[in-house]
Amino acid sequence: MKSKLEQYVENIVRHTESSKKEKEELYEELLIHLQISRDFLMEEEGLTPEKAEEKAMQLFGQEGEIGSQIQQALFPYRKELMLTLAISSIIFTISIYLISLFVKGDAYIGWLCISMGLSSMLLFLPLNQSFHINKKLWLNSLLVLHTLGQLYGWLITSQLDQSSTVVGLTIWVWLNIALSLGLVYRTTIYDYSSDEKHMKVLHGINITTGIIISGISLVFIVGGLIMIGKFHFIMLVLASPILIWAGLYVAQLKIAKTSTRIAFLIGMIPILACILAFLYIYFPNLFFR
């Protein structure tokens, strides 16, 4: 059974998002440091091992706070960028809602609630120190959903009549989207250790192709909504490339554990799809003669 000191160190390490190897090294370093502190307290103050452990942990600090400080040291400025994105998105959402309401009389209450909820979660995650969750998974999921919410906000913005207002809001929302996607790259790619370069490349390829495929699919879906005026079954067909890409992404991550080469070969499928889509859009004569 693990001692309180070992459990304490585990809780600290659990609040970081390093690779498995880095977590093991961090665990060993912190445990040795606290054991030295415990032994010192036993010798200098004559405390029992249990009392010395408790005082050593008390002097070191609260697990969540220490873990957050280590996380900040490992990945500087990410917390600040997350907070900036969250606050900017909240202000943008409120601004768009009020402008649409008072200028056009359209109240996008559903989008307001969803966008505010996602932005609030972006505020909560970097500030959370009370309990541990798989932050990397949650962050990326939230950032992707947040990007979709901001894209919908851009569609609302494009329907406004004031040209100067539209330009300013468009620049604002695309800065939010760019920062959101940048954080996805940073969290997924650069938070891997140097001995996992193949995973960085694999994630980089998939994220880039995913953005392209999602963007193309969303353009066709929005175009269909504009032409048809309501939801149609064809919208699900247009969204199928995103689902296929997601399935291939998951498959690559699983296969990469045993065969990196096969994983990269599967990763070529979305790349080829993006190339074909580009040729189809800009050089349709290659397909229709």
GROMACS .gro file of C-alpha atoms in nm:
model
  289
    1MET     CA    1   0.000   0.000   0.000
    2LYS     CA    2   0.132   0.343  -0.095
    3SER     CA    3   0.221   0.589   0.177
    4LYS     CA    4   0.054   0.929   0.215
    5LEU     CA    5   0.367   1.089   0.076
    6GLU     CA    6   0.354   0.879  -0.241
    7GLN     CA    7  -0.017   0.949  -0.285
    8TYR     CA    8   0.050   1.319  -0.235
    9VAL     CA    9   0.317   1.322  -0.506
   10GLU     CA   10   0.089   1.125  -0.741
   11ASN     CA   11  -0.183   1.387  -0.698
   12ILE     CA   12   0.063   1.663  -0.787
   13VAL     CA   13   0.188   1.483  -1.099
   14ARG     CA   14  -0.170   1.405  -1.202
   15HIS     CA   15  -0.237   1.777  -1.240
   16THR     CA   16   0.027   1.805  -1.513
   17GLU     CA   17  -0.012   1.707  -1.878
   18SER     CA   18   0.336   1.579  -1.957
   19SER     CA   19   0.416   1.255  -2.136
   20LYS     CA   20   0.422   0.930  -1.940
   21LYS     CA   21   0.802   0.931  -1.923
   22GLU     CA   22   0.816   1.292  -1.804
   23LYS     CA   23   0.555   1.220  -1.537
   24GLU     CA   24   0.758   0.928  -1.409
   25GLU     CA   25   1.071   1.144  -1.388
   26LEU     CA   26   0.881   1.425  -1.217
   27TYR     CA   27   0.732   1.178  -0.969
   28GLU     CA   28   1.075   1.045  -0.875
   29GLU     CA   29   1.222   1.394  -0.832
   30LEU     CA   30   0.938   1.521  -0.615
   31LEU     CA   31   0.930   1.205  -0.404
   32ILE     CA   32   1.304   1.220  -0.335
   33HIS     CA   33   1.277   1.588  -0.244
   34LEU     CA   34   0.994   1.526   0.001
   35GLN     CA   35   1.162   1.221   0.151
   36ILE     CA   36   1.472   1.433   0.220
   37SER     CA   37   1.250   1.698   0.377
   38ARG     CA   38   1.077   1.432   0.591
   39ASP     CA   39   1.408   1.287   0.711
   40PHE     CA   40   1.536   1.635   0.796
   41LEU     CA   41   1.226   1.708   1.006
   42MET     CA   42   1.265   1.376   1.187
   43GLU     CA   43   1.627   1.454   1.275
   44GLU     CA   44   1.598   1.824   1.356
   45GLU     CA   45   1.258   1.833   1.528
   46GLY     CA   46   1.234   1.477   1.652
   47LEU     CA   47   0.904   1.411   1.477
   48THR     CA   48   0.765   1.067   1.411
   49PRO     CA   49   0.771   0.949   1.046
   50GLU     CA   50   0.395   1.013   1.013
   51LYS     CA   51   0.414   1.362   1.162
   52ALA     CA   52   0.724   1.444   0.959
   53GLU     CA   53   0.547   1.339   0.636
   54GLU     CA   54   0.244   1.552   0.717
   55LYS     CA   55   0.458   1.858   0.793
   56ALA     CA   56   0.671   1.806   0.481
   57MET     CA   57   0.356   1.798   0.267
   58GLN     CA   58   0.214   2.100   0.448
   59LEU     CA   59   0.532   2.300   0.388
   60PHE     CA   60   0.544   2.197   0.021
   61GLY     CA   61   0.189   2.316  -0.054
   62GLN     CA   62  -0.152   2.207  -0.181
   63GLU     CA   63  -0.142   1.943  -0.457
   64GLY     CA   64  -0.354   2.127  -0.712
   65GLU     CA   65  -0.168   2.455  -0.666
   66ILE     CA   66   0.175   2.292  -0.694
   67GLY     CA   67   0.064   2.089  -0.998
   68SER     CA   68  -0.066   2.405  -1.164
   69GLN     CA   69   0.264   2.585  -1.101
   70ILE     CA   70   0.461   2.297  -1.250
   71GLN     CA   71   0.225   2.287  -1.547
   72GLN     CA   72   0.275   2.659  -1.601
   73ALA     CA   73   0.653   2.615  -1.587
   74LEU     CA   74   0.642   2.326  -1.837
   75PHE     CA   75   0.408   2.500  -2.082
   76PRO     CA   76   0.443   2.878  -2.031
   77TYR     CA   77   0.180   3.125  -2.155
   78ARG     CA   78  -0.080   2.859  -2.236
   79LYS     CA   79  -0.288   2.955  -1.934
   80GLU     CA   80  -0.273   3.323  -2.031
   81LEU     CA   81  -0.368   3.241  -2.391
   82MET     CA   82  -0.663   3.031  -2.273
   83LEU     CA   83  -0.788   3.309  -2.048
   84THR     CA   84  -0.745   3.566  -2.327
   85LEU     CA   85  -0.941   3.347  -2.568
   86ALA     CA   86  -1.218   3.284  -2.315
   87ILE     CA   87  -1.263   3.650  -2.221
   88SER     CA   88  -1.244   3.766  -2.584
   89SER     CA   89  -1.503   3.505  -2.688
   90ILE     CA   90  -1.741   3.601  -2.408
   91ILE     CA   91  -1.725   3.972  -2.501
   92PHE     CA   92  -1.762   3.888  -2.872
   93THR     CA   93  -2.064   3.664  -2.808
   94ILE     CA   94  -2.242   3.927  -2.600
   95SER     CA   95  -2.160   4.197  -2.859
   96ILE     CA   96  -2.295   3.995  -3.151
   97TYR     CA   97  -2.609   3.902  -2.960
   98LEU     CA   98  -2.686   4.263  -2.863
   99ILE     CA   99  -2.610   4.403  -3.209
  100SER     CA  100  -2.827   4.139  -3.378
  101LEU     CA  101  -3.105   4.196  -3.128
  102PHE     CA  102  -3.119   4.576  -3.149
  103VAL     CA  103  -3.021   4.623  -3.516
  104LYS     CA  104  -3.204   4.336  -3.688
  105GLY     CA  105  -3.438   4.221  -3.413
  106ASP     CA  106  -3.299   3.865  -3.425
  107ALA     CA  107  -3.234   3.704  -3.086
  108TYR     CA  108  -2.993   3.411  -3.121
  109ILE     CA  109  -3.060   3.283  -2.771
  110GLY     CA  110  -2.959   2.924  -2.843
  111TRP     CA  111  -2.623   3.027  -2.987
  112LEU     CA  112  -2.576   3.275  -2.703
  113CYS     CA  113  -2.621   3.005  -2.437
  114ILE     CA  114  -2.398   2.752  -2.615
  115SER     CA  115  -2.121   3.000  -2.693
  116MET     CA  116  -2.124   3.147  -2.342
  117GLY     CA  117  -2.117   2.796  -2.194
  118LEU     CA  118  -1.817   2.692  -2.404
  119SER     CA  119  -1.630   3.014  -2.328
  120SER     CA  120  -1.702   2.977  -1.957
  121MET     CA  121  -1.560   2.625  -1.964
  122LEU     CA  122  -1.248   2.763  -2.132
  123LEU     CA  123  -1.219   2.994  -1.832
  124PHE     CA  124  -1.274   2.712  -1.584
  125LEU     CA  125  -1.023   2.456  -1.713
  126PRO     CA  126  -0.700   2.661  -1.684
  127LEU     CA  127  -0.807   2.794  -1.345
  128ASN     CA  128  -0.915   2.455  -1.210
  129GLN     CA  129  -0.698   2.331  -0.924
  130SER     CA  130  -0.951   2.144  -0.712
  131PHE     CA  131  -0.964   1.815  -0.900
  132HIS     CA  132  -0.794   1.639  -1.188
  133ILE     CA  133  -0.939   1.559  -1.528
  134ASN     CA  134  -0.777   1.462  -1.856
  135LYS     CA  135  -0.716   1.823  -1.945
  136LYS     CA  136  -0.564   1.757  -2.286
  137LEU     CA  137  -0.870   1.565  -2.407
  138TRP     CA  138  -1.114   1.813  -2.255
  139LEU     CA  139  -0.923   2.117  -2.380
  140ASN     CA  140  -0.906   1.995  -2.738
  141SER     CA  141  -1.272   1.892  -2.740
  142LEU     CA  142  -1.375   2.231  -2.602
  143LEU     CA  143  -1.150   2.419  -2.841
  144VAL     CA  144  -1.297   2.237  -3.142
  145LEU     CA  145  -1.655   2.302  -3.024
  146HIS     CA  146  -1.559   2.661  -2.943
  147THR     CA  147  -1.425   2.706  -3.298
  148LEU     CA  148  -1.753   2.580  -3.444
  149GLY     CA  149  -1.944   2.818  -3.218
  150GLN     CA  150  -1.729   3.110  -3.330
  151LEU     CA  151  -1.780   3.012  -3.695
  152TYR     CA  152  -2.155   3.033  -3.639
  153GLY     CA  153  -2.098   3.374  -3.483
  154TRP     CA  154  -1.914   3.475  -3.800
  155LEU     CA  155  -2.217   3.368  -4.007
  156ILE     CA  156  -2.436   3.589  -3.789
  157THR     CA  157  -2.189   3.875  -3.834
  158SER     CA  158  -2.194   3.841  -4.214
  159GLN     CA  159  -2.571   3.904  -4.212
  160LEU     CA  160  -2.537   4.249  -4.054
  161ASP     CA  161  -2.577   4.554  -4.275
  162GLN     CA  162  -2.319   4.796  -4.131
  163SER     CA  163  -2.003   4.739  -4.339
  164SER     CA  164  -1.758   4.896  -4.093
  165THR     CA  165  -1.905   4.700  -3.803
  166VAL     CA  166  -1.899   4.377  -4.004
  167VAL     CA  167  -1.530   4.421  -4.093
  168GLY     CA  168  -1.429   4.484  -3.732
  169LEU     CA  169  -1.633   4.193  -3.596
  170THR     CA  170  -1.508   3.962  -3.873
  171ILE     CA  171  -1.146   4.037  -3.788
  172TRP     CA  172  -1.226   3.984  -3.419
  173VAL     CA  173  -1.395   3.647  -3.465
  174TRP     CA  174  -1.124   3.514  -3.696
  175LEU     CA  175  -0.859   3.614  -3.444
  176ASN     CA  176  -1.053   3.409  -3.187
  177ILE     CA  177  -1.071   3.116  -3.428
  178ALA     CA  178  -0.700   3.139  -3.512
  179LEU     CA  179  -0.606   3.147  -3.142
  180SER     CA  180  -0.835   2.852  -3.072
  181LEU     CA  181  -0.682   2.643  -3.350
  182GLY     CA  182  -0.333   2.750  -3.244
  183LEU     CA  183  -0.402   2.621  -2.894
  184VAL     CA  184  -0.520   2.289  -3.039
  185TYR     CA  185  -0.187   2.257  -3.221
  186ARG     CA  186   0.011   2.357  -2.913
  187THR     CA  187  -0.175   2.126  -2.676
  188THR     CA  188  -0.169   1.826  -2.909
  189ILE     CA  189   0.171   1.858  -3.075
  190TYR     CA  190   0.416   2.056  -2.867
  191ASP     CA  191   0.322   1.903  -2.534
  192TYR     CA  192   0.482   1.574  -2.642
  193SER     CA  193   0.837   1.503  -2.535
  194SER     CA  194   1.130   1.514  -2.778
  195ASP     CA  195   1.140   1.134  -2.811
  196GLU     CA  196   0.785   1.131  -2.953
  197LYS     CA  197   0.850   1.331  -3.270
  198HIS     CA  198   0.660   1.081  -3.483
  199MET     CA  199   0.346   1.149  -3.278
  200LYS     CA  200   0.392   1.524  -3.323
  201VAL     CA  201   0.408   1.478  -3.701
  202LEU     CA  202   0.110   1.240  -3.700
  203HIS     CA  203  -0.106   1.479  -3.498
  204GLY     CA  204   0.009   1.775  -3.708
  205ILE     CA  205  -0.094   1.604  -4.031
  206ASN     CA  206  -0.433   1.503  -3.895
  207ILE     CA  207  -0.517   1.837  -3.739
  208THR     CA  208  -0.427   2.023  -4.059
  209THR     CA  209  -0.624   1.789  -4.285
  210GLY     CA  210  -0.911   1.792  -4.034
  211ILE     CA  211  -0.932   2.171  -4.049
  212ILE     CA  212  -0.933   2.166  -4.429
  213ILE     CA  213  -1.190   1.886  -4.457
  214SER     CA  214  -1.416   2.039  -4.190
  215GLY     CA  215  -1.391   2.381  -4.357
  216ILE     CA  216  -1.486   2.245  -4.699
  217SER     CA  217  -1.773   2.039  -4.555
  218LEU     CA  218  -1.907   2.337  -4.358
  219VAL     CA  219  -1.895   2.558  -4.669
  220PHE     CA  220  -2.107   2.305  -4.861
  221ILE     CA  221  -2.344   2.258  -4.566
  222VAL     CA  222  -2.396   2.633  -4.523
  223GLY     CA  223  -2.439   2.670  -4.898
  224GLY     CA  224  -2.701   2.396  -4.892
  225LEU     CA  225  -2.885   2.561  -4.607
  226ILE     CA  226  -2.888   2.892  -4.794
  227MET     CA  227  -3.020   2.734  -5.115
  228ILE     CA  228  -3.269   2.491  -4.957
  229GLY     CA  229  -3.366   2.709  -4.663
  230LYS     CA  230  -3.405   2.420  -4.419
  231PHE     CA  231  -3.231   2.107  -4.298
  232HIS     CA  232  -3.219   1.822  -4.548
  233PHE     CA  233  -3.082   1.468  -4.538
  234ILE     CA  234  -2.812   1.575  -4.785
  235MET     CA  235  -2.655   1.777  -4.501
  236LEU     CA  236  -2.559   1.452  -4.327
  237VAL     CA  237  -2.396   1.329  -4.647
  238LEU     CA  238  -2.197   1.653  -4.672
  239ALA     CA  239  -2.084   1.606  -4.310
  240SER     CA  240  -1.969   1.247  -4.370
  241PRO     CA  241  -1.609   1.345  -4.467
  242ILE     CA  242  -1.563   1.487  -4.116
  243LEU     CA  243  -1.680   1.160  -3.960
  244ILE     CA  244  -1.455   0.957  -4.191
  245TRP     CA  245  -1.157   1.179  -4.104
  246ALA     CA  246  -1.229   1.141  -3.730
  247GLY     CA  247  -1.249   0.763  -3.765
  248LEU     CA  248  -0.919   0.748  -3.954
  249TYR     CA  249  -0.758   0.974  -3.693
  250VAL     CA  250  -0.860   0.744  -3.409
  251ALA     CA  251  -0.745   0.439  -3.605
  252GLN     CA  252  -0.403   0.596  -3.668
  253LEU     CA  253  -0.348   0.670  -3.300
  254LYS     CA  254  -0.424   0.310  -3.208
  255ILE     CA  255  -0.215   0.160  -3.488
  256ALA     CA  256   0.078   0.396  -3.413
  257LYS     CA  257   0.136   0.208  -3.086
  258THR     CA  258   0.242  -0.100  -3.285
  259SER     CA  259   0.329   0.023  -3.636
  260THR     CA  260   0.416   0.385  -3.708
  261ARG     CA  261   0.460   0.317  -4.079
  262ILE     CA  262   0.106   0.185  -4.126
  263ALA     CA  263  -0.032   0.476  -3.924
  264PHE     CA  264   0.137   0.725  -4.157
  265LEU     CA  265   0.011   0.537  -4.462
  266ILE     CA  266  -0.345   0.571  -4.331
  267GLY     CA  267  -0.271   0.938  -4.267
  268MET     CA  268  -0.209   0.982  -4.641
  269ILE     CA  269  -0.579   0.914  -4.713
  270PRO     CA  270  -0.706   1.250  -4.579
  271ILE     CA  271  -0.415   1.428  -4.751
  272LEU     CA  272  -0.511   1.276  -5.086
  273ALA     CA  273  -0.875   1.370  -5.018
  274CYS     CA  274  -0.773   1.733  -4.956
  275ILE     CA  275  -0.571   1.739  -5.279
  276LEU     CA  276  -0.863   1.598  -5.478
  277ALA     CA  277  -1.101   1.849  -5.320
  278PHE     CA  278  -0.865   2.133  -5.410
  279LEU     CA  279  -0.841   2.012  -5.771
  280TYR     CA  280  -1.219   1.965  -5.790
  281ILE     CA  281  -1.288   2.321  -5.667
  282TYR     CA  282  -1.022   2.508  -5.866
  283PHE     CA  283  -0.974   2.280  -6.169
  284PRO     CA  284  -1.314   2.115  -6.232
  285ASN     CA  285  -1.222   2.054  -6.597
  286LEU     CA  286  -0.994   1.775  -6.479
  287PHE     CA  287  -1.303   1.583  -6.366
  288PHE     CA  288  -1.566   1.697  -6.617
  289ARG     CA  289  -1.486   1.724  -6.985
   0.00000   0.00000   0.00000
